[in-house]
PDB file of C-alpha atoms in Angstrom:
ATOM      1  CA  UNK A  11       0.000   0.000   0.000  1.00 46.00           C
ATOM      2  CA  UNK A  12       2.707   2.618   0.569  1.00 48.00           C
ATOM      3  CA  UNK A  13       4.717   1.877  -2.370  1.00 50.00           C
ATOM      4  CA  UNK A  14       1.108   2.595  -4.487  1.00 50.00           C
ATOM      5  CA  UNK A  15       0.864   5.760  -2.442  1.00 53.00           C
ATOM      6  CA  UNK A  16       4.581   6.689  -3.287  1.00 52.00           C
ATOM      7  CA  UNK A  17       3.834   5.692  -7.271  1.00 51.00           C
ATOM      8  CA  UNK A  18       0.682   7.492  -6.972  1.00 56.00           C
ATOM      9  CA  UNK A  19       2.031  10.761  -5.634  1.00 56.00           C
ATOM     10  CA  UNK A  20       4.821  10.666  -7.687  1.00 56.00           C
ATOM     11  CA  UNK A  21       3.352  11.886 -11.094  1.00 58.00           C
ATOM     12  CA  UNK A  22       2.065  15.110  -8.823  1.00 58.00           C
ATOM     13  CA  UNK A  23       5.160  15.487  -8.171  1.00 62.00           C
ATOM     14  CA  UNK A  24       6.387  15.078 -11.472  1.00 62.00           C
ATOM     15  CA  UNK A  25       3.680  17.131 -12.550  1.00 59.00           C
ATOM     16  CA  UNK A  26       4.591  20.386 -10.563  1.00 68.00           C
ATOM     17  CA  UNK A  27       8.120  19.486 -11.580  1.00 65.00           C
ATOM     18  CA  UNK A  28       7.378  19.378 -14.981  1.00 62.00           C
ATOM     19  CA  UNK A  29       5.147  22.864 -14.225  1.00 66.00           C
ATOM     20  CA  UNK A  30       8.368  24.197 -12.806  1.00 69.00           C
ATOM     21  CA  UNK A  31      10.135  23.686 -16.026  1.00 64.00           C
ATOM     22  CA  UNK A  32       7.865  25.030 -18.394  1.00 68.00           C
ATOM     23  CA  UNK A  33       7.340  28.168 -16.188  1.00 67.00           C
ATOM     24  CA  UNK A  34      11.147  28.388 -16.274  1.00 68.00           C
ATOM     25  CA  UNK A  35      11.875  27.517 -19.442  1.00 68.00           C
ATOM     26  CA  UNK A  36       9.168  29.902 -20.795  1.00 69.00           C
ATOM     27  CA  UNK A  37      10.607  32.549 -18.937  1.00 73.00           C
ATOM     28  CA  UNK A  38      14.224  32.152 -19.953  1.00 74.00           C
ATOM     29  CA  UNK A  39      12.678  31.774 -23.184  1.00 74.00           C
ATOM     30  CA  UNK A  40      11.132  35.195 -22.961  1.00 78.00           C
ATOM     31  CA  UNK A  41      14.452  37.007 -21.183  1.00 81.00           C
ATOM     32  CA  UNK A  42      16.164  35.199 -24.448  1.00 79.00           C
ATOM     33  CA  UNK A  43      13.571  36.808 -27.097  1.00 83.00           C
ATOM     34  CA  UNK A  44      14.186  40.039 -24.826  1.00 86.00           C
ATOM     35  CA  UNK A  45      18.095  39.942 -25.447  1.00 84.00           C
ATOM     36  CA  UNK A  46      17.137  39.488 -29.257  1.00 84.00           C
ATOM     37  CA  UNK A  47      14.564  42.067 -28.992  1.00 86.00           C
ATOM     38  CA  UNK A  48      17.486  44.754 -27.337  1.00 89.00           C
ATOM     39  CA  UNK A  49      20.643  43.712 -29.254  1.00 88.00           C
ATOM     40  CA  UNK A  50      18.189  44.131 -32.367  1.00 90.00           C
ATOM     41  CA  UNK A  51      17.057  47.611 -31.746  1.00 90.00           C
ATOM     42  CA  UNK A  52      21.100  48.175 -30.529  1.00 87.00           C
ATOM     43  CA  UNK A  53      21.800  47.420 -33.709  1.00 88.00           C
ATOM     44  CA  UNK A  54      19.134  49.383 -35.876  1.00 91.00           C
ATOM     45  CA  UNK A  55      20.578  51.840 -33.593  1.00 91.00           C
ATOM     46  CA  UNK A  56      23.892  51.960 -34.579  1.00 90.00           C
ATOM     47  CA  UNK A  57      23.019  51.399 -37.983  1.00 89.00           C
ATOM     48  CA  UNK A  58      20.877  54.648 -38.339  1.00 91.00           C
ATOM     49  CA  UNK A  59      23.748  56.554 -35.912  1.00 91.00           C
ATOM     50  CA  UNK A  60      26.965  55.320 -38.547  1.00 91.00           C
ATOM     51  CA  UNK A  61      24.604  56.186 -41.725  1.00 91.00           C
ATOM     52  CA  UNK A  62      23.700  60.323 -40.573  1.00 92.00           C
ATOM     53  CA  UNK A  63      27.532  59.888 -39.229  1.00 92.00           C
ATOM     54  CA  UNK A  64      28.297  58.271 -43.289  1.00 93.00           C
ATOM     55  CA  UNK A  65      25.964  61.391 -45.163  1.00 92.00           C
ATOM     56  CA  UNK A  66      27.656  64.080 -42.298  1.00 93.00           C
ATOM     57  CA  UNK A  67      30.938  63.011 -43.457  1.00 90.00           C
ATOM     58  CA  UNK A  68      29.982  63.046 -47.217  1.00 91.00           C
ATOM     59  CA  UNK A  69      28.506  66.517 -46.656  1.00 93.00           C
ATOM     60  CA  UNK A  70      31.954  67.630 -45.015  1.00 93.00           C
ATOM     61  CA  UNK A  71      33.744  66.095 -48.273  1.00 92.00           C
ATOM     62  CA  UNK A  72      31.396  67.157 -50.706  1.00 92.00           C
ATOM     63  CA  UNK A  73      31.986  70.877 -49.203  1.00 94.00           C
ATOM     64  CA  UNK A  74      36.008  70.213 -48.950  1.00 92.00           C
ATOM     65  CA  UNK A  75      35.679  69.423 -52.717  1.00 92.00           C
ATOM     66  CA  UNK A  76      33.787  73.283 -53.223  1.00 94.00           C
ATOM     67  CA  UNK A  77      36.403  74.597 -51.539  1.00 92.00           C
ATOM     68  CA  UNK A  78      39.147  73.622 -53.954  1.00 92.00           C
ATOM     69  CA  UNK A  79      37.223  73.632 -56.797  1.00 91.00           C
ATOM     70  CA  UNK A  80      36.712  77.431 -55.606  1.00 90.00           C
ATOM     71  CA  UNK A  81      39.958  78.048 -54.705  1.00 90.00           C
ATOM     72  CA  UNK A  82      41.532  76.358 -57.834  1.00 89.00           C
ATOM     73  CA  UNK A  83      39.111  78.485 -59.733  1.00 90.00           C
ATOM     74  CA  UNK A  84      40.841  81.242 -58.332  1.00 88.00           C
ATOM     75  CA  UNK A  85      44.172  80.413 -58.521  1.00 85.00           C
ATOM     76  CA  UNK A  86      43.299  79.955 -62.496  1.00 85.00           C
ATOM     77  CA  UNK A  87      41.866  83.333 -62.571  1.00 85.00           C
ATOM     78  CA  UNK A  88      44.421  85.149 -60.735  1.00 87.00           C
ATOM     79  CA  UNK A  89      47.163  83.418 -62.976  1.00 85.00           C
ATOM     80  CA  UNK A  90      45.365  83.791 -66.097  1.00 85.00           C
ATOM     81  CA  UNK A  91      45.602  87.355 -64.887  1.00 84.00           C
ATOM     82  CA  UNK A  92      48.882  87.701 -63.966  1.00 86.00           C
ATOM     83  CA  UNK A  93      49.784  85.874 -67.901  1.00 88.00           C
ATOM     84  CA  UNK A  94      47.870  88.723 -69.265  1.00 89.00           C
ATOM     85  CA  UNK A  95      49.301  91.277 -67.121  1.00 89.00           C
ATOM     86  CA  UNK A  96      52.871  89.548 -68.030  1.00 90.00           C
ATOM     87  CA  UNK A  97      51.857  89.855 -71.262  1.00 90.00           C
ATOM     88  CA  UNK A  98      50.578  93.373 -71.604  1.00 93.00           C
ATOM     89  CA  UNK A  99      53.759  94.636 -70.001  1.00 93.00           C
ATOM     90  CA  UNK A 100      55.922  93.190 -72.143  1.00 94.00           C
ATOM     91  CA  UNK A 101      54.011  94.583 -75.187  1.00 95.00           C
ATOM     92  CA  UNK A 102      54.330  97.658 -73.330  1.00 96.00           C
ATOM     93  CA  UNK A 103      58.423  97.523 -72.343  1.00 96.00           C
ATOM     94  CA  UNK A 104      58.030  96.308 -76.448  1.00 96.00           C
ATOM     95  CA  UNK A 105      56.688 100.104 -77.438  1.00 96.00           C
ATOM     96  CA  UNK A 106      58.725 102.278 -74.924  1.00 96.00           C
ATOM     97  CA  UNK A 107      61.870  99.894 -76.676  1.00 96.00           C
ATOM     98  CA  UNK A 108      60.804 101.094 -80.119  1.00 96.00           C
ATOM     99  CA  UNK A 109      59.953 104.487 -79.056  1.00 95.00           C
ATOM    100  CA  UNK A 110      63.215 104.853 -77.307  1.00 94.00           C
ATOM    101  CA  UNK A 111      65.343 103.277 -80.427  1.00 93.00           C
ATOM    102  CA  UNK A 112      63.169 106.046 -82.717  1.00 93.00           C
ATOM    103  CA  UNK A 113      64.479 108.863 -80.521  1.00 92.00           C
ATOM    104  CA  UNK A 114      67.686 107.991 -80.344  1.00 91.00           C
ATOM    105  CA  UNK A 115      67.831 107.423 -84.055  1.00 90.00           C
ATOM    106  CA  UNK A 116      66.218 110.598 -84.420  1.00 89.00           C
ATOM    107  CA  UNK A 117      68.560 112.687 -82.234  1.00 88.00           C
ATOM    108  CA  UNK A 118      71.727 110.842 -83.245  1.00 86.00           C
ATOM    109  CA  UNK A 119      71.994 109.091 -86.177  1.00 82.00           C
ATOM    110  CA  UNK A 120      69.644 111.507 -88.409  1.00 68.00           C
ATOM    111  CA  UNK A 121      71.427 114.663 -89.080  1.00 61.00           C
TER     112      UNK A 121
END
């Protein structure tokens, strides 16, 4: 009779183990999907910080490119400039040559 009553209250037992189990392994189960749940939204996370850090760093190139495109512009202006300036004074130190090279024939060698 006692070993019935052991076998008997056994699958209780068994029963509330089993209980035990699920409960736990449903709530392990649940802090699990909860990790997922964070470390996914962590990562969506850094994914949207590194892509506006990705465009903010492509806005600072795309301005460092204006920049030089700006100030080569300039420099090609300001030498284009000085060729013309090199130019038109040598056209001019040309004239004041010839003028000169008139007078003196004029003064000296034309009487």
């Amino acid at each position: 009779m006692l070993i019935f009553i052991i076998f008997k209250s056994m699958p209780i037992q068994n029963l509330k183990i089993v209980k035990k189990l699920k409960f736990l392994v449903a709530s392990k189960s649940q802090t699990n999907q909860q990790i997922v749940d964070q470390v996914e939204e962590d990562a969506q996370t850094h994914r949207i910080i590194n892509n506006q850090q990705e465009r903010e760093d492509d806005r600072r190139v795309d301005h460092a490119r204006q920049e030089l495109r700006s100030e080569n512009e300039l420099a090609n202006n300001m030498s284009s400039r000085k060729t013309t300036a090199l130019g038109i004074s040598v056209v001019i130190n040309l004239i004041l040559l010839a003028a000169l090279l008139i007078t003196w024939y004029l003064i000296f060698l034309h009487k």
